[in-house]
Amino acid sequence: MKLRRIKITGIIIAVALALTSCNRHTIYSHYEPVDMDGWERSDTLLFCVNNATDSIFSEQLGLRINSKFPYRDLALVVEQRLQHNPRIIKSDTLYLNLANEDGLFIGKGLNIFHYDVDLGTIVLPKADTLQVSVYHNMRREILPGVASIGITVVKEP
């Protein structure tokens, strides 16, 4: 019985290690929660990505909304700057189509709908920190139904 437990424990540990080491090129992946009572336009989400090597990275924005989101579309502003050079190096206004013509959300999920948006690639210098700020650009000052926003940065092979 003890031998069987040791084998099962070993298999579980091996699977856990395999799953955690699958993507060694991801240097940053983090989601920030948004107040479910409403995301104020002045509430800017900030992500700080530390970089250890000169390289090219691909970036992706993740968005999670729920059924309280009142629109079919969302406008987000994504600004990026380096910590050692505070001028904006990249700025995008994203117009995201989140629902079809019938108002049904087209994201992945049932209660929380998930969307991934490609932000392209960026060259980051060694030992600098990329600061990514995200805020909404909708007419409504307080936007309900946005659950979280995330940034993922992956080193290009």
Coordinates of N, CA and C in Angstrom, one line a residue:
M1 N 0.8 -1.2 0.0 CA 0.0 0.0 0.0 C 0.9 1.3 0.0
K2 N 2.0 1.2 0.8 CA 2.8 2.4 0.9 C 3.5 2.6 -0.5
L3 N 3.9 1.6 -1.2 CA 4.6 1.7 -2.5 C 3.6 2.3 -3.5
R4 N 2.4 1.9 -3.4 CA 1.4 2.5 -4.4 C 1.2 4.0 -4.1
R5 N 1.2 4.4 -2.8 CA 1.0 5.8 -2.5 C 2.3 6.6 -3.0
I6 N 3.4 6.0 -2.8 CA 4.6 6.7 -3.3 C 4.6 6.8 -4.8
K7 N 4.1 5.8 -5.5 CA 4.1 5.9 -7.0 C 3.1 7.0 -7.4
I8 N 1.9 7.0 -6.8 CA 0.9 8.0 -7.1 C 1.4 9.4 -6.8
T9 N 2.0 9.6 -5.7 CA 2.6 10.9 -5.3 C 3.7 11.3 -6.3
G10 N 4.5 10.3 -6.7 CA 5.5 10.6 -7.8 C 4.9 11.1 -9.1
I11 N 3.8 10.4 -9.5 CA 3.2 10.8 -10.7 C 2.6 12.2 -10.6
I12 N 1.9 12.5 -9.5 CA 1.3 13.8 -9.3 C 2.4 14.9 -9.4
I13 N 3.5 14.6 -8.7 CA 4.6 15.6 -8.7 C 5.2 15.8 -10.1
A14 N 5.3 14.7 -10.9 CA 5.9 14.8 -12.3 C 4.9 15.5 -13.2
V15 N 3.6 15.3 -13.0 CA 2.6 16.0 -13.8 C 2.6 17.5 -13.5
A16 N 2.7 17.8 -12.2 CA 2.8 19.2 -11.7 C 4.0 19.9 -12.3
L17 N 5.1 19.3 -12.2 CA 6.3 19.9 -12.8 C 6.3 20.1 -14.3
A18 N 5.7 19.1 -15.0 CA 5.5 19.3 -16.4 C 4.6 20.4 -16.8
L19 N 3.5 20.6 -16.0 CA 2.6 21.7 -16.3 C 3.2 23.0 -16.0
T20 N 4.0 23.1 -15.0 CA 4.5 24.4 -14.6 C 5.7 24.8 -15.5
S21 N 6.3 23.9 -16.2 CA 7.5 24.2 -17.0 C 7.2 24.2 -18.5
C22 N 5.9 24.2 -18.8 CA 5.5 24.1 -20.3 C 6.0 25.3 -21.1
N23 N 5.9 26.5 -20.5 CA 6.1 27.7 -21.3 C 7.2 28.5 -20.6
R24 N 8.4 28.2 -20.8 CA 9.5 29.0 -20.2 C 9.8 30.3 -20.8
H25 N 9.1 30.6 -22.0 CA 9.3 31.8 -22.7 C 8.4 33.0 -22.1
T26 N 7.4 32.6 -21.3 CA 6.5 33.6 -20.7 C 7.3 34.3 -19.6
I27 N 7.5 35.6 -19.7 CA 8.3 36.3 -18.7 C 7.3 37.0 -17.7
Y28 N 6.0 37.2 -18.2 CA 5.1 37.9 -17.3 C 3.7 37.5 -17.7
S29 N 2.9 37.3 -16.8 CA 1.4 37.0 -17.0 C 0.7 37.4 -15.7
H30 N -0.1 38.4 -15.7 CA -0.8 38.9 -14.5 C -2.1 39.6 -14.9
Y31 N -3.1 39.3 -14.1 CA -4.4 40.0 -14.2 C -4.7 40.8 -13.0
E32 N -5.2 42.0 -13.3 CA -5.6 42.9 -12.2 C -7.2 42.9 -12.1
P33 N -7.7 42.7 -10.9 CA -9.2 42.8 -10.8 C -9.7 44.2 -11.0
V34 N -10.9 44.3 -11.4 CA -11.6 45.6 -11.6 C -12.8 45.6 -10.6
D35 N -13.0 46.7 -10.0 CA -14.2 46.9 -9.1 C -15.4 46.5 -9.8
M36 N -16.1 45.5 -9.3 CA -17.3 45.0 -10.0 C -18.5 46.0 -10.0
D37 N -18.4 47.0 -9.1 CA -19.4 48.1 -9.0 C -19.3 49.0 -10.2
G38 N -18.1 48.9 -10.8 CA -17.9 49.8 -12.0 C -16.4 50.2 -12.1
W39 N -15.9 50.2 -13.3 CA -14.5 50.6 -13.6 C -14.6 52.1 -14.0
E40 N -14.0 52.9 -13.1 CA -14.0 54.4 -13.4 C -12.9 54.7 -14.4
R41 N -13.3 55.6 -15.3 CA -12.3 56.0 -16.4 C -11.0 56.4 -15.8
S42 N -11.0 57.0 -14.6 CA -9.7 57.5 -14.0 C -8.9 56.4 -13.3
D43 N -9.5 55.2 -13.2 CA -8.8 54.1 -12.6 C -8.0 53.4 -13.7
T44 N -6.7 53.7 -13.7 CA -5.8 53.1 -14.6 C -5.1 51.9 -14.0
L45 N -5.2 50.8 -14.8 CA -4.5 49.6 -14.3 C -3.1 49.6 -14.7
L46 N -2.1 49.3 -13.8 CA -0.7 49.4 -14.1 C -0.1 48.0 -14.0
F47 N 0.7 47.6 -15.0 CA 1.4 46.4 -15.0 C 2.9 46.7 -15.2
C48 N 3.8 46.1 -14.4 CA 5.2 46.4 -14.4 C 5.9 45.1 -14.8
V49 N 6.6 45.0 -15.9 CA 7.2 43.8 -16.5 C 8.7 44.0 -16.4
N50 N 9.4 43.2 -15.5 CA 10.8 43.3 -15.4 C 11.4 42.4 -16.4
N51 N 12.5 42.9 -17.0 CA 13.2 42.2 -18.1 C 14.6 42.0 -17.8
A52 N 15.1 40.7 -18.1 CA 16.5 40.4 -17.8 C 17.4 40.3 -19.0
T53 N 16.8 40.3 -20.2 CA 17.6 40.1 -21.4 C 17.2 41.1 -22.5
D54 N 18.1 41.5 -23.4 CA 17.7 42.2 -24.6 C 17.0 41.2 -25.5
S55 N 15.8 41.5 -25.9 CA 15.1 40.5 -26.7 C 13.8 41.2 -27.3
I56 N 13.2 40.4 -28.2 CA 11.9 40.8 -28.7 C 10.8 40.0 -28.0
F57 N 9.7 40.6 -27.7 CA 8.7 40.0 -26.9 C 7.3 40.2 -27.6
S58 N 6.5 39.2 -27.6 CA 5.1 39.4 -28.0 C 4.2 39.7 -26.8
E59 N 3.2 40.5 -27.0 CA 2.4 41.0 -25.9 C 0.9 40.6 -26.2
Q60 N 0.2 40.3 -25.1 CA -1.2 40.0 -25.3 C -2.0 40.6 -24.1
L61 N -3.1 41.2 -24.4 CA -4.0 41.7 -23.4 C -5.1 40.7 -23.2
G62 N -5.5 40.4 -22.0 CA -6.6 39.5 -21.6 C -7.7 40.4 -21.0
L63 N -8.9 40.1 -21.3 CA -10.1 40.8 -20.8 C -11.1 39.8 -20.3
R64 N -11.7 40.0 -19.1 CA -12.7 39.2 -18.6 C -13.9 40.1 -18.2
I65 N -15.1 39.8 -18.8 CA -16.3 40.6 -18.5 C -17.4 39.6 -18.0
N66 N -18.4 40.2 -17.4 CA -19.6 39.4 -17.1 C -20.8 40.0 -17.8
S67 N -22.0 39.4 -17.5 CA -23.2 39.8 -18.2 C -23.7 41.2 -17.8
K68 N -23.1 41.8 -16.8 CA -23.5 43.2 -16.5 C -22.9 44.2 -17.4
F69 N -22.0 43.8 -18.3 CA -21.4 44.7 -19.2 C -22.5 45.2 -20.2
P70 N -22.7 46.5 -20.3 CA -23.9 47.0 -21.0 C -23.7 47.2 -22.5
Y71 N -22.5 47.0 -23.1 CA -22.3 47.3 -24.5 C -21.9 46.1 -25.3
R72 N -21.9 46.2 -26.6 CA -21.3 45.2 -27.5 C -19.9 45.4 -27.8
D73 N -19.4 46.6 -27.5 CA -18.0 47.0 -27.8 C -17.4 47.6 -26.6
L74 N -16.0 47.7 -26.7 CA -15.3 48.3 -25.6 C -14.0 49.0 -26.2
A75 N -13.8 50.2 -25.8 CA -12.6 50.9 -26.2 C -11.6 51.0 -25.0
L76 N -10.4 50.5 -25.2 CA -9.4 50.6 -24.2 C -8.2 51.3 -24.8
V77 N -7.5 52.0 -23.9 CA -6.2 52.7 -24.2 C -5.1 51.9 -23.5
V78 N -4.1 51.5 -24.3 CA -3.0 50.8 -23.7 C -1.7 51.7 -24.0
E79 N -1.1 52.1 -23.0 CA 0.1 52.9 -23.1 C 1.3 52.2 -22.5
Q80 N 2.4 52.2 -23.2 CA 3.6 51.5 -22.7 C 4.8 52.5 -22.6
R81 N 5.6 52.4 -21.5 CA 6.8 53.2 -21.4 C 7.8 52.4 -20.6
L82 N 9.0 52.7 -20.8 CA 10.1 52.1 -20.0 C 10.4 52.9 -18.8
Q83 N 10.7 52.2 -17.7 CA 11.0 52.9 -16.4 C 12.1 53.9 -16.5
H84 N 13.2 53.6 -17.3 CA 14.3 54.5 -17.4 C 14.2 55.5 -18.4
N85 N 13.1 55.5 -19.2 CA 12.8 56.5 -20.2 C 11.3 56.7 -20.2
P86 N 10.8 57.6 -19.4 CA 9.3 57.7 -19.1 C 8.5 58.1 -20.3
R87 N 9.0 58.5 -21.5 CA 8.2 58.9 -22.6 C 7.4 57.6 -23.1
I88 N 6.3 57.8 -23.6 CA 5.5 56.7 -24.1 C 6.2 56.1 -25.4
I89 N 6.4 54.8 -25.4 CA 7.1 54.2 -26.5 C 6.1 53.5 -27.4
K90 N 4.9 53.2 -26.9 CA 3.9 52.6 -27.7 C 2.5 52.9 -27.1
S91 N 1.6 53.3 -27.9 CA 0.3 53.7 -27.4 C -0.8 53.1 -28.4
D92 N -1.7 52.4 -27.9 CA -2.8 51.9 -28.8 C -4.1 52.1 -28.2
T93 N -5.1 52.4 -29.1 CA -6.5 52.5 -28.7 C -7.1 51.3 -29.3
L94 N -7.6 50.4 -28.5 CA -8.2 49.1 -28.9 C -9.7 49.2 -28.9
Y95 N -10.3 48.9 -30.0 CA -11.8 48.8 -30.1 C -12.2 47.3 -30.3
L96 N -12.7 46.8 -29.2 CA -13.0 45.4 -29.1 C -14.5 45.1 -29.3
N97 N -14.8 44.2 -30.2 CA -16.1 43.7 -30.4 C -16.4 42.6 -29.5
L98 N -17.3 42.7 -28.5 CA -17.4 41.7 -27.5 C -18.7 40.9 -27.6
A99 N -19.7 41.4 -28.4 CA -20.9 40.7 -28.6 C -21.4 40.7 -30.0
N100 N -22.2 39.7 -30.4 CA -22.7 39.7 -31.8 C -23.9 40.7 -31.9
E101 N -24.5 40.7 -33.1 CA -25.6 41.6 -33.3 C -26.9 41.4 -32.4
D102 N -27.0 40.2 -31.9 CA -28.1 39.8 -31.0 C -27.8 40.2 -29.6
G103 N -26.6 40.7 -29.3 CA -26.2 41.1 -28.0 C -25.6 39.9 -27.2
L104 N -25.3 38.8 -27.8 CA -24.7 37.6 -27.1 C -23.2 37.8 -27.1
F105 N -22.6 37.6 -25.9 CA -21.2 37.8 -25.8 C -20.5 36.6 -26.6
I106 N -19.4 37.0 -27.3 CA -18.7 36.0 -28.2 C -17.4 35.5 -27.6
G107 N -17.1 35.9 -26.3 CA -15.9 35.4 -25.6 C -16.1 34.0 -25.2
K108 N -15.0 33.5 -24.7 CA -15.0 32.1 -24.2 C -15.5 32.1 -22.7
G109 N -16.4 31.2 -22.4 CA -16.9 31.1 -21.0 C -18.4 31.1 -21.0
L110 N -18.9 30.9 -19.8 CA -20.4 30.9 -19.6 C -20.9 32.1 -18.8
N111 N -20.3 32.3 -17.6 CA -20.7 33.5 -16.8 C -19.7 34.6 -16.8
I112 N -18.4 34.3 -17.0 CA -17.4 35.2 -17.2 C -16.9 35.0 -18.6
F113 N -16.8 36.0 -19.4 CA -16.4 35.9 -20.8 C -15.0 36.4 -21.0
H114 N -14.2 35.6 -21.6 CA -12.7 35.9 -21.7 C -12.4 36.2 -23.2
Y115 N -11.6 37.2 -23.3 CA -11.1 37.6 -24.7 C -9.6 37.8 -24.6
D116 N -8.9 37.4 -25.7 CA -7.5 37.7 -25.8 C -7.2 38.6 -27.0
V117 N -6.4 39.6 -26.8 CA -6.1 40.6 -27.8 C -4.6 40.7 -28.0
D118 N -4.2 40.5 -29.3 CA -2.7 40.5 -29.6 C -2.3 42.0 -29.6
L119 N -1.3 42.3 -28.9 CA -0.7 43.7 -28.9 C 0.5 43.9 -29.8
G120 N 0.9 42.8 -30.4 CA 2.1 42.9 -31.3 C 3.3 42.6 -30.6
T121 N 4.5 43.0 -31.1 CA 5.8 42.8 -30.5 C 6.4 44.1 -30.1
I122 N 7.4 43.9 -29.1 CA 8.1 45.0 -28.6 C 9.5 44.6 -28.3
V123 N 10.5 45.5 -28.5 CA 11.9 45.2 -28.2 C 12.1 45.9 -26.8
L124 N 12.6 45.1 -25.9 CA 12.9 45.6 -24.5 C 14.4 45.5 -24.2
P125 N 14.9 46.6 -23.8 CA 16.4 46.5 -23.4 C 16.5 45.8 -22.1
K126 N 17.7 45.2 -21.9 CA 18.1 44.4 -20.7 C 18.0 45.3 -19.5
A127 N 17.5 44.7 -18.4 CA 17.5 45.4 -17.1 C 16.7 46.6 -17.0
D128 N 15.6 46.7 -17.8 CA 14.7 47.8 -17.7 C 13.3 47.2 -17.4
T129 N 12.4 48.0 -17.0 CA 11.1 47.6 -16.6 C 10.1 48.3 -17.6
L130 N 9.2 47.5 -18.2 CA 8.2 47.9 -19.1 C 7.0 48.2 -18.2
Q131 N 6.4 49.4 -18.3 CA 5.2 49.8 -17.6 C 4.1 49.9 -18.6
V132 N 3.1 49.1 -18.4 CA 1.9 49.1 -19.2 C 0.7 49.6 -18.4
S133 N 0.1 50.6 -19.0 CA -1.1 51.2 -18.3 C -2.3 51.0 -19.2
V134 N -3.5 50.6 -18.6 CA -4.7 50.3 -19.4 C -5.8 51.1 -18.7
Y135 N -6.6 51.8 -19.5 CA -7.8 52.4 -19.0 C -8.9 52.4 -20.1
H136 N -10.2 52.5 -19.7 CA -11.2 52.5 -20.7 C -11.5 53.9 -21.3
N137 N -12.0 53.9 -22.5 CA -12.2 55.2 -23.2 C -13.7 55.2 -23.7
M138 N -14.6 54.9 -22.8 CA -16.0 54.8 -23.1 C -16.7 56.1 -22.7
R139 N -17.9 56.4 -23.2 CA -18.6 57.6 -22.9 C -19.0 57.6 -21.4
R140 N -19.4 56.4 -21.0 CA -19.8 56.2 -19.6 C -18.6 56.3 -18.6
E141 N -18.8 57.2 -17.6 CA -17.7 57.4 -16.7 C -17.3 56.2 -15.8
I142 N -18.4 55.5 -15.4 CA -18.2 54.3 -14.6 C -18.8 53.1 -15.4
L143 N -17.9 52.2 -15.7 CA -18.3 51.0 -16.6 C -18.5 49.8 -15.8
P144 N -19.7 49.2 -15.7 CA -19.9 48.0 -15.0 C -19.6 46.8 -15.8
G145 N -19.4 45.6 -15.2 CA -19.2 44.4 -15.8 C -17.9 43.9 -16.3
V146 N -16.9 44.8 -16.1 CA -15.5 44.3 -16.4 C -14.9 43.7 -15.2
A147 N -14.5 42.4 -15.3 CA -14.0 41.7 -14.1 C -12.5 41.9 -13.9
S148 N -11.8 41.7 -15.0 CA -10.3 41.9 -14.8 C -9.7 42.1 -16.2
I149 N -8.5 42.7 -16.1 CA -7.6 42.9 -17.3 C -6.3 42.3 -17.0
G150 N -5.7 41.7 -18.0 CA -4.4 41.1 -17.8 C -3.4 41.4 -18.9
I151 N -2.2 41.2 -18.7 CA -1.1 41.4 -19.6 C -0.2 40.1 -19.6
T152 N 0.1 39.6 -20.8 CA 1.0 38.5 -20.9 C 2.1 38.9 -21.8
V153 N 3.4 38.6 -21.4 CA 4.5 39.0 -22.3 C 5.4 37.7 -22.5
V154 N 5.6 37.4 -23.7 CA 6.3 36.1 -24.1 C 7.5 36.4 -24.9
K155 N 8.7 35.9 -24.6 CA 9.9 36.0 -25.3 C 9.8 35.3 -26.6
E156 N 10.1 36.0 -27.7 CA 10.0 35.4 -29.1 C 11.2 34.4 -29.2
P157 N 11.0 33.3 -29.8 CA 12.1 32.3 -30.0 C 13.1 32.8 -31.0

